[in-house]
Coordinates of C-alpha atoms in Angstrom, one line a residue:
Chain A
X1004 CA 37.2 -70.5 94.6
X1005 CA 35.8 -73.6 96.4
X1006 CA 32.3 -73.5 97.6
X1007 CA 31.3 -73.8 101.3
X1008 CA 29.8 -77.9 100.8
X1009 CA 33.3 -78.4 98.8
X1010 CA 35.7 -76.5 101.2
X1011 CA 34.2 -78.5 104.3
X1012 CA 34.7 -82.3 102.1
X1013 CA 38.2 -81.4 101.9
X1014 CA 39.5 -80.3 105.1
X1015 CA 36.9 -83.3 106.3
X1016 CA 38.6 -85.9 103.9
X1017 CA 42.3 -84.2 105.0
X1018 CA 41.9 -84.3 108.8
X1019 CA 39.7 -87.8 108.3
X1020 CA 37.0 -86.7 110.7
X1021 CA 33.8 -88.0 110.7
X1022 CA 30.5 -87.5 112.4
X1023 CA 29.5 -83.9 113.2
X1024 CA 26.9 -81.9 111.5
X1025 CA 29.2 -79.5 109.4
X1026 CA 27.9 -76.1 109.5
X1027 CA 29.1 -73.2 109.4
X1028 CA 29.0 -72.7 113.5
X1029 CA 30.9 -76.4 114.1
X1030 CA 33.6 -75.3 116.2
X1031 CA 36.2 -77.9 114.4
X1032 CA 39.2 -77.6 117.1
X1033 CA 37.0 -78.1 120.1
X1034 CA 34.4 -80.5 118.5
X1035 CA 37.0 -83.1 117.3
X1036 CA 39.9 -81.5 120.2
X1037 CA 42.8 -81.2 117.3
X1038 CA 45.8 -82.1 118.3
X1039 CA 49.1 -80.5 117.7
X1040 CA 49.2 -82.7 114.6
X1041 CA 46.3 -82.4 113.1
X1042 CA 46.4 -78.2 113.8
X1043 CA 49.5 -78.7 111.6
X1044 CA 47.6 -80.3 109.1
X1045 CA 45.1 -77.5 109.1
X1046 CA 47.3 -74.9 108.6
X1047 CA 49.1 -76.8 105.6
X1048 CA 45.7 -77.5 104.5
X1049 CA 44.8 -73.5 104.4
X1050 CA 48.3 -72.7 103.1
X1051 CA 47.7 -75.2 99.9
X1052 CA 44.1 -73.5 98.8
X1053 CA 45.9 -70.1 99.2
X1054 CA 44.9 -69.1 102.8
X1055 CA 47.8 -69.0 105.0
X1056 CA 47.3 -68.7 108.8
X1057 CA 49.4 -66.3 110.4
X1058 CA 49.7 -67.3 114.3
X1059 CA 48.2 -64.2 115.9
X1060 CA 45.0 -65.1 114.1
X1061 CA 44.8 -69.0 114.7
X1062 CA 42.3 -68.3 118.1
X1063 CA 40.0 -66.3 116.3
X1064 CA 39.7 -68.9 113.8
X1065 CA 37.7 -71.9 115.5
X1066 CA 34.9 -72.4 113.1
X1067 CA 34.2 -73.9 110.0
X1068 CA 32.4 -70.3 109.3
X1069 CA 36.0 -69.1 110.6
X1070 CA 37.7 -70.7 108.9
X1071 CA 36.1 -70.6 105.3
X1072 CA 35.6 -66.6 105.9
X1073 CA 39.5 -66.9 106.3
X1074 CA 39.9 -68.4 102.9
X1075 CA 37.6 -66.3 100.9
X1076 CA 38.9 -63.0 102.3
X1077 CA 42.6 -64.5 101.6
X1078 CA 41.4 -66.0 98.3
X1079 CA 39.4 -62.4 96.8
X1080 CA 42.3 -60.2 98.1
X1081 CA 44.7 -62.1 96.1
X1082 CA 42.4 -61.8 93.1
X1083 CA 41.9 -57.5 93.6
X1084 CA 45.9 -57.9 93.3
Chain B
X1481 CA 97.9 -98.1 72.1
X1482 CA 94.0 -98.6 73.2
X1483 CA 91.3 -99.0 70.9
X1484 CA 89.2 -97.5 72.9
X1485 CA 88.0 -93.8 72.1
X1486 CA 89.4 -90.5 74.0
X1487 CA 87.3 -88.7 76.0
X1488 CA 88.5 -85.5 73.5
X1489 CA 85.8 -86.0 70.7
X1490 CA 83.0 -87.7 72.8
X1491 CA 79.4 -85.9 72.5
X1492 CA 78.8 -85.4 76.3
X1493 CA 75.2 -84.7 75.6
X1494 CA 75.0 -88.1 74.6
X1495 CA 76.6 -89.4 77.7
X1496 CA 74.9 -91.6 79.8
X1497 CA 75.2 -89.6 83.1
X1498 CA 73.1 -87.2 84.9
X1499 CA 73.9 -83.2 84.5
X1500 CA 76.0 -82.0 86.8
X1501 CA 73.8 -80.3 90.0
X1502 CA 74.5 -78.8 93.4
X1503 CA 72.3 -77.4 96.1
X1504 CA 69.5 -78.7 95.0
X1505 CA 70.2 -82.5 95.9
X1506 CA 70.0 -81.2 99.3
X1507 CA 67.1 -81.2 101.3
X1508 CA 65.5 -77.7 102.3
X1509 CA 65.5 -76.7 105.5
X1510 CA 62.7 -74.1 105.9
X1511 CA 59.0 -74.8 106.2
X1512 CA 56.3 -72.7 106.9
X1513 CA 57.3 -71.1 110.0
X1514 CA 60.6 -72.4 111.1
X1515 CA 63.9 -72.7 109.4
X1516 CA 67.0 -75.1 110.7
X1517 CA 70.7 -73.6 110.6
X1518 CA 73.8 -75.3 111.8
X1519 CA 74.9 -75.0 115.2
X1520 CA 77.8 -72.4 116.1
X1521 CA 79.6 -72.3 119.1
X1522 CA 77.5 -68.5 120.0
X1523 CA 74.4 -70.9 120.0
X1524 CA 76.1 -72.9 123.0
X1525 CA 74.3 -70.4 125.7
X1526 CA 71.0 -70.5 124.3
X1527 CA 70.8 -74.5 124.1
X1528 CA 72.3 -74.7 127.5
X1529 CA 69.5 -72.3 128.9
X1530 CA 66.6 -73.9 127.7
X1531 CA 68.0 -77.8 127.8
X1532 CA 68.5 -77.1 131.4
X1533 CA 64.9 -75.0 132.1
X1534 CA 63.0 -77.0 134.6
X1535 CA 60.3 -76.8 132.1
X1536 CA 62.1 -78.8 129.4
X1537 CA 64.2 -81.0 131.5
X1538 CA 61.7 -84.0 131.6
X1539 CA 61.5 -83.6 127.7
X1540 CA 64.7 -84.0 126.4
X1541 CA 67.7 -86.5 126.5
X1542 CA 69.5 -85.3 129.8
X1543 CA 66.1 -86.3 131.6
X1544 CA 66.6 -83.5 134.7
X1545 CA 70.4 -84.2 134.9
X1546 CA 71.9 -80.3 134.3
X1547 CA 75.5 -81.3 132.3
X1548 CA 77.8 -78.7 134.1
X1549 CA 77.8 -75.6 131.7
X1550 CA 81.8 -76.2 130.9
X1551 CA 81.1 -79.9 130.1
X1552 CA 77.9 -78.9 127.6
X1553 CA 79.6 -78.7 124.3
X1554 CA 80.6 -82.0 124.5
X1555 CA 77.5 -83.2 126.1
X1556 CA 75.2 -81.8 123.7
X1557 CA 78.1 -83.3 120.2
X1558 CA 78.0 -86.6 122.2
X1559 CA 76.7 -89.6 119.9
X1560 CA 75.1 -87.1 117.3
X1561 CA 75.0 -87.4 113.8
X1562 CA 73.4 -84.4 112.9
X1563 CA 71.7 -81.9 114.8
X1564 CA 70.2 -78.1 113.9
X1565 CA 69.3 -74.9 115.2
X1566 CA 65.6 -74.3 115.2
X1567 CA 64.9 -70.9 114.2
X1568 CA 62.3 -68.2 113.8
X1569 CA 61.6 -68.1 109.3
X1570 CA 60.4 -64.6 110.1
X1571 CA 63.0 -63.4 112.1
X1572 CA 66.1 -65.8 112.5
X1573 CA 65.3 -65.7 116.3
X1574 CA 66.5 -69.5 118.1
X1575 CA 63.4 -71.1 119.6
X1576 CA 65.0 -74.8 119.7
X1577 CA 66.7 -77.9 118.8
X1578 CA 66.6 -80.7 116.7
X1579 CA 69.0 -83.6 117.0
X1580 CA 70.0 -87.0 115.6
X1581 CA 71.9 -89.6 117.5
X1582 CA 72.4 -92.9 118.2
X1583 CA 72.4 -93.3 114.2
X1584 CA 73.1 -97.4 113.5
X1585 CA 74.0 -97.4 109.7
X1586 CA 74.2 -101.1 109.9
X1587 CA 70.5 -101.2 110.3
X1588 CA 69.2 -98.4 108.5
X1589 CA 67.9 -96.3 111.9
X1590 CA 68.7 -93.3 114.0
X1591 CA 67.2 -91.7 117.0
X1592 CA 65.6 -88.4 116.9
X1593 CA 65.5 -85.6 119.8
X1594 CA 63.2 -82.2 119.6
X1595 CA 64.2 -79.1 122.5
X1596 CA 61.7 -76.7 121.8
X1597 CA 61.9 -73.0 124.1
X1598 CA 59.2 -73.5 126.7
X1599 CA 57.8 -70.3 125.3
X1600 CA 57.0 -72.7 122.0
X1601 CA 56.1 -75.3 123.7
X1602 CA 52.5 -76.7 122.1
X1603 CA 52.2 -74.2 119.4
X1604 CA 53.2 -76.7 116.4
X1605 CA 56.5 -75.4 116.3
X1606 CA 58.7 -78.0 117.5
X1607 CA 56.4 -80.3 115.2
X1608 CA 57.3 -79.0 112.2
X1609 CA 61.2 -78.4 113.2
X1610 CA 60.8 -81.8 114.1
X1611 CA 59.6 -82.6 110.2
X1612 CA 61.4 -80.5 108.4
X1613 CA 64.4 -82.4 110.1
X1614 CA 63.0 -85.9 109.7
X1615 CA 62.1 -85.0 105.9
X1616 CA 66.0 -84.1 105.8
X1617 CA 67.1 -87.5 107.8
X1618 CA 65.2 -89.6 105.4
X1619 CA 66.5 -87.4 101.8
X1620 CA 70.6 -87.2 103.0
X1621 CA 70.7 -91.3 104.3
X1622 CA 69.2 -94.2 103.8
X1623 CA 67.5 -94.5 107.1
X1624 CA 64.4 -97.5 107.0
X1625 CA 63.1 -95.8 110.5
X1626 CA 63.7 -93.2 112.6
X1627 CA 63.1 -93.5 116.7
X1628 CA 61.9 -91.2 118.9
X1629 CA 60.9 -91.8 122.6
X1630 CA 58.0 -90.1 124.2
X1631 CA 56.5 -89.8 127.9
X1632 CA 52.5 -90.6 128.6
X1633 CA 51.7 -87.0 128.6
X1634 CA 54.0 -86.0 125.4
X1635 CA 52.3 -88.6 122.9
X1636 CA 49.1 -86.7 123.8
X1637 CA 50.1 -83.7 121.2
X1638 CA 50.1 -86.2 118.1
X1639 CA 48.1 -88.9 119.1
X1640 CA 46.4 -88.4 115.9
X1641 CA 49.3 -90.0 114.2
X1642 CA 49.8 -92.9 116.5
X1643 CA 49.4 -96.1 114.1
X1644 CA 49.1 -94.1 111.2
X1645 CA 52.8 -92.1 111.1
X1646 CA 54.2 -93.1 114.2
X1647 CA 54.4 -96.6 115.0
X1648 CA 54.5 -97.5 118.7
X1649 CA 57.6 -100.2 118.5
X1650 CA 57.6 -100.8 122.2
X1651 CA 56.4 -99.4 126.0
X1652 CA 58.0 -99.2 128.9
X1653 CA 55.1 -99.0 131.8
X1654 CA 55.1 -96.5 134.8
X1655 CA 58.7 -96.6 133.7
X1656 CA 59.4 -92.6 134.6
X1657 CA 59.2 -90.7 137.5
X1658 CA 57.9 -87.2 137.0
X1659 CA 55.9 -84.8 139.3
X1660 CA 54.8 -87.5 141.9
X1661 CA 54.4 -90.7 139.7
X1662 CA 55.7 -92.8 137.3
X1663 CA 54.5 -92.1 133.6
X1664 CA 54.8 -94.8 130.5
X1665 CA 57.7 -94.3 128.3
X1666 CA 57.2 -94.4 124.5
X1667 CA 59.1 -95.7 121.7
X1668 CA 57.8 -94.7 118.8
X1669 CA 59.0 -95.0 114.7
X1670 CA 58.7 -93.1 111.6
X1671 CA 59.3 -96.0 108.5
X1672 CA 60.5 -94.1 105.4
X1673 CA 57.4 -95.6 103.3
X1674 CA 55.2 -93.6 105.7
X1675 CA 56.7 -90.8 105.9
X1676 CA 56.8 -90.4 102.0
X1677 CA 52.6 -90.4 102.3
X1678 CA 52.4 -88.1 105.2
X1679 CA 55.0 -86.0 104.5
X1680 CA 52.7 -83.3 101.7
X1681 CA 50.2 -82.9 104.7
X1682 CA 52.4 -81.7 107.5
X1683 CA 55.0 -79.9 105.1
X1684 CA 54.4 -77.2 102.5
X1685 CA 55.4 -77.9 99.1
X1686 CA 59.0 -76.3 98.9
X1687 CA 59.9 -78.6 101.6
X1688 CA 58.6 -82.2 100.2
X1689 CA 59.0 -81.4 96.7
X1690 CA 61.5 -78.5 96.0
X1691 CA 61.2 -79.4 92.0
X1692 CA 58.1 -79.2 91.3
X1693 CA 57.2 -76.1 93.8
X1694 CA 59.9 -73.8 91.8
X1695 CA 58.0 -74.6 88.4

């Protein structure tokens, strides 16, 4: 399972955004106003470290602390299985 | 009588030619929450009701003209190389179109259309139709570029892209009138070389890659 530092690098390196203090409260889709594209992105992103984002969830997940949450819950409920 | 050796005794696992295979030399056409089908006739209604919704009008080829519903078969076939059903993955339910025509095999390039259900408008669906469909384009001929044209307020939902997958090839200014004023008209490409690096981030796996995901 990725670590919070390692988990933000990647989805930083993947969406190529810069600038930004990347904490856990950084609201990424308003801070850097994703497009249609690069919310694609995301959600391939997620879906490739094991996380998929079903749609009815997408608003709720708006920060980085959202988003990791997302992926640990996702990531821990695979392993109880 | 030949010299040559018969076929009869020949070790064909010697043979210098590929194994034999099927389905899987064909591009998939699901991604992560949309599949493509072909178009039946049934589908005709559907198509017809949302190409001719005032809220898709400006967006797609007929550009606010409503074909006559009698007529739209042949309308929607006209010039078209290939075109889909967008559907639902979950549930099979239609939520679009995607469409290529114009296709000039002498030159390598095609023209690409997306009608998305207003109702999926600016949800990523009609993206990744759109794709799943260019990922299919690019795999079944041997297209150097694929077109698409795109109003002012349109390129606004992939900007991101612009100069990195989509290539603006040309502009026609305050060249559209919509809603009170004349908007910019886009014409934007998709070159195969690019598309081969951006295609793993915007597709999952089983899509870009079908052999390796199955392993």
């Amino acid at each position: 399972m990725l670590d919070f530092p390692t988990f933000c690098n990647r989805l930083r390196e993947r969406l190529e955004l810069d600038g930004a203090s990347w904490d856990t409260q950084l609201n990424v889709v308003e801070t850097f106003d994703l497009d249609s594209l690069q919310m694609l992105e995301l959600a391939v992103f997620m879906d490739e470290l094991g996380a998929e984002v079903f749609e009815e969830i997408v608003p709720q997940l708006q920060t980085l602390g959202d988003l990791y949450d997302h992926y640990v819950k996702r990531i821990t409920s695979e392993e109880r299985w | 009588m030949s010299d040559q050796p018969s076929d009869a005794g020949m070790d064909v696992e010697s043979y210098p030619v590929p194994l034999p295979r099927g389905a899987d030399t064909v591009a998939p056409l699901i991604g992560r929450k949309v599949a493509l089908r072909p178009i039946v006739p049934s589908d005709y209604d559907f198509l017809y009701q949302i190409a001719t919704s005032p809220d898709v009008l400006v967006g797609w080829r007929h550009r606010g003209a409503a074909p006559p519903p009698e007529q739209y078969a042949q309308v929607l076939w006209q010039g078209v190389l290939a075109q889909f059903l967008a559907v639902r993955k979950d549930d099979g339910k239609p939520i679009g179109a995607v469409s290529a025509y114009n296709a000039d095999l002498r030159n390598q390039c095609v023209s690409l259309a997306v009608l998305i259900a207003p109702e999926f408008e600016r949800r990523g669906w009609a993206m990744e139709a759109g794709f799943i469909f260019i990922d299919y384009l690019f795999k079944v001929w041997n297209f150097r570029k694929i077109y698409l044209e795109s109003l002012e307020f349109n390129v606004r939902s992939f900007w991101s892209g612009v100069d990195k997958l989509f290539r603006v090839e040309g502009c026609l200014r305050d060249h559209e009138y919509h809603d009170g004023k004349y908007w910019h008209l886009y014409f934007l490409a998709i070159y195969r070389e690019e598309w081969a690096q951006a295609a793993p981030r915007v597709l999952p796996a089983s899509v870009v890659s079908p052999e390796d995901s199955d392993q």
